[in-house]
Amino acid sequence: MAATDFPTRPPLLNRLVFAIPLFGWMAKEMAEGGADIWFFAIAAVVCMWGCSTLLFGLPGFYLPAVLFVPVMFLILILISRGK
């Protein structure tokens, strides 16, 4: 093994995101997984939303939707700019 044959490491941001206990393994699978992983990720988000509804009732249903409002604003701005 030569001195320049170092194993490649993921970037620092990826390592930090992948280190988050609950969502890190999902983010790693999304980054390194196959093409069908998106369906599993959407199903996981819907299941977590359903679990929050069962656990907290009506606030568990509408608070995640309210938290996605800035994301939707960003998507609408990007669509209106043509990107």
GROMACS .gro file of N, CA, C and O in nm:
model
  332
    1MET      N    1   0.085  -0.117   0.000
    1MET     CA    2   0.000   0.000   0.000
    1MET      C    3   0.090   0.124   0.000
    1MET      O    4   0.174   0.142   0.087
    2ALA      N    5   0.068   0.209  -0.097
    2ALA     CA    6   0.149   0.330  -0.109
    2ALA      C    7   0.100   0.435  -0.010
    2ALA      O    8  -0.007   0.425   0.049
    3ALA      N    9   0.179   0.539   0.005
    3ALA     CA   10   0.146   0.645   0.101
    3ALA      C   11   0.026   0.728   0.055
    3ALA      O   12  -0.039   0.793   0.137
    4THR      N   13  -0.007   0.723  -0.073
    4THR     CA   14  -0.120   0.804  -0.123
    4THR      C   15  -0.249   0.725  -0.134
    4THR      O   16  -0.348   0.777  -0.180
    5ASP      N   17  -0.251   0.599  -0.092
    5ASP     CA   18  -0.370   0.516  -0.102
    5ASP      C   19  -0.453   0.521   0.026
    5ASP      O   20  -0.472   0.421   0.093
    6PHE      N   21  -0.499   0.640   0.061
    6PHE     CA   22  -0.582   0.655   0.179
    6PHE      C   23  -0.726   0.620   0.145
    6PHE      O   24  -0.772   0.649   0.035
    7PRO      N   25  -0.798   0.559   0.237
    7PRO     CA   26  -0.941   0.535   0.209
    7PRO      C   27  -1.016   0.668   0.203
    7PRO      O   28  -0.988   0.761   0.279
    8THR      N   29  -1.110   0.675   0.112
    8THR     CA   30  -1.187   0.799   0.098
    8THR      C   31  -1.290   0.809   0.209
    8THR      O   32  -1.354   0.710   0.244
    9ARG      N   33  -1.303   0.928   0.263
    9ARG     CA   34  -1.401   0.953   0.369
    9ARG      C   35  -1.512   1.040   0.313
    9ARG      O   36  -1.487   1.125   0.227
   10PRO      N   37  -1.634   1.021   0.361
   10PRO     CA   38  -1.741   1.111   0.318
   10PRO      C   39  -1.714   1.253   0.368
   10PRO      O   40  -1.641   1.273   0.465
   11PRO      N   41  -1.775   1.353   0.304
   11PRO     CA   42  -1.756   1.491   0.351
   11PRO      C   43  -1.806   1.509   0.495
   11PRO      O   44  -1.885   1.430   0.546
   12LEU      N   45  -1.759   1.615   0.557
   12LEU     CA   46  -1.791   1.641   0.698
   12LEU      C   47  -1.941   1.657   0.719
   12LEU      O   48  -1.997   1.604   0.816
   13LEU      N   49  -2.009   1.728   0.628
   13LEU     CA   50  -2.153   1.747   0.643
   13LEU      C   51  -2.227   1.614   0.640
   13LEU      O   52  -2.318   1.590   0.720
   14ASN      N   53  -2.188   1.525   0.550
   14ASN     CA   54  -2.252   1.394   0.544
   14ASN      C   55  -2.228   1.316   0.673
   14ASN      O   56  -2.320   1.252   0.726
   15ARG      N   57  -2.106   1.320   0.724
   15ARG     CA   58  -2.078   1.248   0.847
   15ARG      C   59  -2.158   1.303   0.965
   15ARG      O   60  -2.204   1.228   1.051
   16LEU      N   61  -2.177   1.436   0.969
   16LEU     CA   62  -2.255   1.496   1.077
   16LEU      C   63  -2.402   1.458   1.067
   16LEU      O   64  -2.466   1.426   1.168
   17VAL      N   65  -2.456   1.460   0.946
   17VAL     CA   66  -2.597   1.424   0.928
   17VAL      C   67  -2.618   1.277   0.957
   17VAL      O   68  -2.716   1.238   1.021
   18PHE      N   69  -2.526   1.192   0.912
   18PHE     CA   70  -2.539   1.048   0.934
   18PHE      C   71  -2.523   1.010   1.081
   18PHE      O   72  -2.562   0.902   1.121
   19ALA      N   73  -2.467   1.100   1.163
   19ALA     CA   74  -2.447   1.072   1.305
   19ALA      C   75  -2.570   1.103   1.390
   19ALA      O   76  -2.573   1.068   1.507
   20ILE      N   77  -2.673   1.165   1.332
   20ILE     CA   78  -2.795   1.193   1.407
   20ILE      C   79  -2.863   1.060   1.438
   20ILE      O   80  -2.884   0.979   1.348
   21PRO      N   81  -2.899   1.034   1.564
   21PRO     CA   82  -2.943   0.900   1.602
   21PRO      C   83  -3.062   0.844   1.525
   21PRO      O   84  -3.055   0.733   1.475
   22LEU      N   85  -3.170   0.916   1.511
   22LEU     CA   86  -3.289   0.856   1.450
   22LEU      C   87  -3.292   0.874   1.299
   22LEU      O   88  -3.327   0.782   1.226
   23PHE      N   89  -3.255   0.990   1.251
   23PHE     CA   90  -3.267   1.019   1.109
   23PHE      C   91  -3.140   0.994   1.030
   23PHE      O   92  -3.142   0.996   0.908
   24GLY      N   93  -3.028   0.972   1.098
   24GLY     CA   94  -2.901   0.953   1.030
   24GLY      C   95  -2.898   0.829   0.943
   24GLY      O   96  -2.849   0.831   0.830
   25TRP      N   97  -2.950   0.718   0.994
   25TRP     CA   98  -2.947   0.596   0.913
   25TRP      C   99  -3.041   0.607   0.794
   25TRP      O  100  -3.013   0.552   0.687
   26MET      N  101  -3.152   0.681   0.809
   26MET     CA  102  -3.240   0.702   0.695
   26MET      C  103  -3.172   0.790   0.591
   26MET      O  104  -3.182   0.764   0.470
   27ALA      N  105  -3.101   0.893   0.635
   27ALA     CA  106  -3.031   0.981   0.542
   27ALA      C  107  -2.919   0.906   0.470
   27ALA      O  108  -2.896   0.926   0.350
   28LYS      N  109  -2.851   0.818   0.542
   28LYS     CA  110  -2.744   0.739   0.479
   28LYS      C  111  -2.802   0.646   0.374
   28LYS      O  112  -2.745   0.630   0.266
   29GLU      N  113  -2.913   0.583   0.403
   29GLU     CA  114  -2.976   0.495   0.304
   29GLU      C  115  -3.024   0.574   0.183
   29GLU      O  116  -3.017   0.527   0.071
   30MET      N  117  -3.075   0.696   0.208
   30MET     CA  118  -3.120   0.779   0.095
   30MET      C  119  -3.002   0.818   0.007
   30MET      O  120  -3.013   0.823  -0.115
   31ALA      N  121  -2.887   0.845   0.068
   31ALA     CA  122  -2.770   0.888  -0.009
   31ALA      C  123  -2.701   0.772  -0.080
   31ALA      O  124  -2.652   0.787  -0.191
   32GLU      N  125  -2.700   0.655  -0.016
   32GLU     CA  126  -2.623   0.544  -0.070
   32GLU      C  127  -2.709   0.427  -0.117
   32GLU      O  128  -2.655   0.331  -0.170
   33GLY      N  129  -2.840   0.434  -0.096
   33GLY     CA  130  -2.926   0.322  -0.128
   33GLY      C  131  -2.965   0.316  -0.274
   33GLY      O  132  -2.921   0.393  -0.358
   34GLY      N  133  -3.055   0.222  -0.304
   34GLY     CA  134  -3.100   0.202  -0.441
   34GLY      C  135  -3.208   0.301  -0.482
   34GLY      O  136  -3.238   0.398  -0.412
   35ALA      N  137  -3.267   0.274  -0.597
   35ALA     CA  138  -3.366   0.365  -0.654
   35ALA      C  139  -3.500   0.357  -0.582
   35ALA      O  140  -3.576   0.454  -0.579
   36ASP      N  141  -3.532   0.245  -0.521
   36ASP     CA  142  -3.662   0.230  -0.457
   36ASP      C  143  -3.664   0.275  -0.312
   36ASP      O  144  -3.767   0.264  -0.244
   37ILE      N  145  -3.554   0.327  -0.262
   37ILE     CA  146  -3.548   0.371  -0.123
   37ILE      C  147  -3.639   0.491  -0.097
   37ILE      O  148  -3.684   0.512   0.015
   38TRP      N  149  -3.669   0.572  -0.201
   38TRP     CA  150  -3.756   0.688  -0.184
   38TRP      C  151  -3.895   0.647  -0.141
   38TRP      O  152  -3.958   0.715  -0.060
   39PHE      N  153  -3.945   0.534  -0.191
   39PHE     CA  154  -4.077   0.487  -0.150
   39PHE      C  155  -4.078   0.450  -0.002
   39PHE      O  156  -4.174   0.477   0.069
   40PHE      N  157  -3.971   0.387   0.042
   40PHE     CA  158  -3.961   0.349   0.183
   40PHE      C  159  -3.949   0.472   0.272
   40PHE      O  160  -4.004   0.476   0.382
   41ALA      N  161  -3.878   0.574   0.227
   41ALA     CA  162  -3.862   0.697   0.304
   41ALA      C  163  -3.996   0.769   0.317
   41ALA      O  164  -4.031   0.818   0.425
   42ILE      N  165  -4.072   0.776   0.208
   42ILE     CA  166  -4.205   0.839   0.213
   42ILE      C  167  -4.296   0.761   0.306
   42ILE      O  168  -4.370   0.820   0.386
   43ALA      N  169  -4.291   0.628   0.298
   43ALA     CA  170  -4.372   0.546   0.387
   43ALA      C  171  -4.332   0.566   0.533
   43ALA      O  172  -4.419   0.571   0.622
   44ALA      N  173  -4.202   0.583   0.560
   44ALA     CA  174  -4.157   0.606   0.698
   44ALA      C  175  -4.207   0.739   0.751
   44ALA      O  176  -4.250   0.749   0.867
   45VAL      N  177  -4.204   0.843   0.667
   45VAL     CA  178  -4.252   0.975   0.710
   45VAL      C  179  -4.401   0.970   0.737
   45VAL      O  180  -4.450   1.024   0.838
   46VAL      N  181  -4.477   0.904   0.652
   46VAL     CA  182  -4.622   0.892   0.672
   46VAL      C  183  -4.652   0.812   0.799
   46VAL      O  184  -4.743   0.848   0.876
   47CYS      N  185  -4.575   0.708   0.823
   47CYS     CA  186  -4.595   0.629   0.945
   47CYS      C  187  -4.560   0.708   1.071
   47CYS      O  188  -4.631   0.699   1.172
   48MET      N  189  -4.453   0.789   1.064
   48MET     CA  190  -4.419   0.873   1.180
   48MET      C  191  -4.527   0.978   1.205
   48MET      O  192  -4.560   1.007   1.320
   49TRP      N  193  -4.584   1.032   1.098
   49TRP     CA  194  -4.693   1.128   1.112
   49TRP      C  195  -4.815   1.060   1.174
   49TRP      O  196  -4.881   1.115   1.262
   50GLY      N  197  -4.845   0.940   1.130
   50GLY     CA  198  -4.957   0.866   1.189
   50GLY      C  199  -4.933   0.833   1.336
   50GLY      O  200  -5.024   0.842   1.418
   51CYS      N  201  -4.809   0.796   1.370
   51CYS     CA  202  -4.777   0.767   1.510
   51CYS      C  203  -4.789   0.892   1.596
   51CYS      O  204  -4.837   0.884   1.711
   52SER      N  205  -4.749   1.007   1.543
   52SER     CA  206  -4.764   1.130   1.621
   52SER      C  207  -4.911   1.165   1.640
   52SER      O  208  -4.950   1.218   1.744
   53THR      N  209  -4.994   1.133   1.541
   53THR     CA  210  -5.138   1.156   1.554
   53THR      C  211  -5.196   1.065   1.662
   53THR      O  212  -5.277   1.109   1.744
   54LEU      N  213  -5.157   0.939   1.661
   54LEU     CA  214  -5.207   0.846   1.762
   54LEU      C  215  -5.157   0.883   1.902
   54LEU      O  216  -5.229   0.867   2.000
   55LEU      N  217  -5.035   0.933   1.911
   55LEU     CA  218  -4.976   0.963   2.041
   55LEU      C  219  -5.025   1.096   2.097
   55LEU      O  220  -5.058   1.105   2.217
   56PHE      N  221  -5.033   1.201   2.012
   56PHE     CA  222  -5.065   1.334   2.060
   56PHE      C  223  -5.203   1.384   2.019
   56PHE      O  224  -5.242   1.495   2.056
   57GLY      N  225  -5.275   1.309   1.938
   57GLY     CA  226  -5.409   1.351   1.895
   57GLY      C  227  -5.404   1.452   1.783
   57GLY      O  228  -5.316   1.448   1.696
   58LEU      N  229  -5.497   1.544   1.782
   58LEU     CA  230  -5.509   1.641   1.675
   58LEU      C  231  -5.385   1.730   1.658
   58LEU      O  232  -5.345   1.756   1.544
   59PRO      N  233  -5.320   1.777   1.766
   59PRO     CA  234  -5.197   1.855   1.745
   59PRO      C  235  -5.087   1.774   1.674
   59PRO      O  236  -5.011   1.829   1.595
   60GLY      N  237  -5.082   1.646   1.698
   60GLY     CA  238  -4.986   1.561   1.628
   60GLY      C  239  -5.017   1.547   1.482
   60GLY      O  240  -4.931   1.512   1.402
   61PHE      N  241  -5.141   1.576   1.443
   61PHE     CA  242  -5.180   1.570   1.302
   61PHE      C  243  -5.149   1.699   1.230
   61PHE      O  244  -5.092   1.698   1.121
   62TYR      N  245  -5.184   1.813   1.288
   62TYR     CA  246  -5.170   1.937   1.212
   62TYR      C  247  -5.038   2.009   1.234
   62TYR      O  248  -4.997   2.089   1.150
   63LEU      N  249  -4.965   1.986   1.343
   63LEU     CA  250  -4.838   2.056   1.363
   63LEU      C  251  -4.730   2.016   1.262
   63LEU      O  252  -4.657   2.104   1.213
   64PRO      N  253  -4.714   1.888   1.226
   64PRO     CA  254  -4.618   1.859   1.118
   64PRO      C  255  -4.654   1.926   0.986
   64PRO      O  256  -4.566   1.969   0.911
   65ALA      N  257  -4.783   1.938   0.957
   65ALA     CA  258  -4.824   2.006   0.834
   65ALA      C  259  -4.790   2.155   0.841
   65ALA      O  260  -4.747   2.214   0.742
   66VAL      N  261  -4.805   2.214   0.958
   66VAL     CA  262  -4.771   2.356   0.974
   66VAL      C  263  -4.619   2.375   0.962
   66VAL      O  264  -4.573   2.474   0.905
   67LEU      N  265  -4.542   2.279   1.009
   67LEU     CA  266  -4.397   2.289   0.999
   67LEU      C  267  -4.347   2.275   0.856
   67LEU      O  268  -4.237   2.320   0.825
   68PHE      N  269  -4.425   2.215   0.767
   68PHE     CA  270  -4.386   2.201   0.628
   68PHE      C  271  -4.421   2.323   0.543
   68PHE      O  272  -4.391   2.326   0.424
   69VAL      N  273  -4.484   2.422   0.601
   69VAL     CA  274  -4.521   2.543   0.526
   69VAL      C  275  -4.398   2.615   0.470
   69VAL      O  276  -4.398   2.652   0.352
   70PRO      N  277  -4.290   2.636   0.546
   70PRO     CA  278  -4.172   2.701   0.486
   70PRO      C  279  -4.112   2.620   0.370
   70PRO      O  280  -4.065   2.677   0.272
   71VAL      N  281  -4.117   2.489   0.381
   71VAL     CA  282  -4.067   2.405   0.272
   71VAL      C  283  -4.152   2.426   0.147
   71VAL      O  284  -4.100   2.438   0.036
   72MET      N  285  -4.282   2.432   0.164
   72MET     CA  286  -4.370   2.452   0.050
   72MET      C  287  -4.351   2.591  -0.010
   72MET      O  288  -4.355   2.605  -0.133
   73PHE      N  289  -4.329   2.692   0.073
   73PHE     CA  290  -4.300   2.826   0.021
   73PHE      C  291  -4.173   2.824  -0.064
   73PHE      O  292  -4.169   2.884  -0.172
   74LEU      N  293  -4.071   2.756  -0.017
   74LEU     CA  294  -3.947   2.746  -0.092
   74LEU      C  295  -3.970   2.675  -0.226
   74LEU      O  296  -3.918   2.718  -0.330
   75ILE      N  297  -4.047   2.568  -0.225
   75ILE     CA  298  -4.078   2.497  -0.349
   75ILE      C  299  -4.154   2.586  -0.445
   75ILE      O  300  -4.125   2.590  -0.565
   76LEU      N  301  -4.252   2.662  -0.395
   76LEU     CA  302  -4.328   2.750  -0.482
   76LEU      C  303  -4.241   2.863  -0.538
   76LEU      O  304  -4.257   2.901  -0.654
   77ILE      N  305  -4.149   2.915  -0.458
   77ILE     CA  306  -4.058   3.018  -0.508
   77ILE      C  307  -3.967   2.962  -0.617
   77ILE      O  308  -3.946   3.025  -0.720
   78LEU      N  309  -3.914   2.842  -0.595
   78LEU     CA  310  -3.829   2.780  -0.697
   78LEU      C  311  -3.906   2.752  -0.826
   78LEU      O  312  -3.852   2.769  -0.935
   79ILE      N  313  -4.031   2.709  -0.813
   79ILE     CA  314  -4.113   2.684  -0.932
   79ILE      C  315  -4.139   2.814  -1.007
   79ILE      O  316  -4.130   2.820  -1.130
   80SER      N  317  -4.170   2.920  -0.933
   80SER     CA  318  -4.201   3.047  -0.999
   80SER      C  319  -4.077   3.109  -1.065
   80SER      O  320  -4.090   3.182  -1.162
   81ARG      N  321  -3.958   3.077  -1.016
   81ARG     CA  322  -3.836   3.129  -1.078
   81ARG      C  323  -3.793   3.045  -1.196
   81ARG      O  324  -3.700   3.082  -1.268
   82GLY      N  325  -3.856   2.931  -1.218
   82GLY     CA  326  -3.825   2.848  -1.332
   82GLY      C  327  -3.711   2.750  -1.311
   82GLY      O  328  -3.648   2.706  -1.405
   83LYS      N  329  -3.683   2.715  -1.187
   83LYS     CA  330  -3.573   2.622  -1.160
   83LYS      C  331  -3.623   2.487  -1.122
   83LYS      O  332  -3.720   2.461  -1.074
   0.00000   0.00000   0.00000
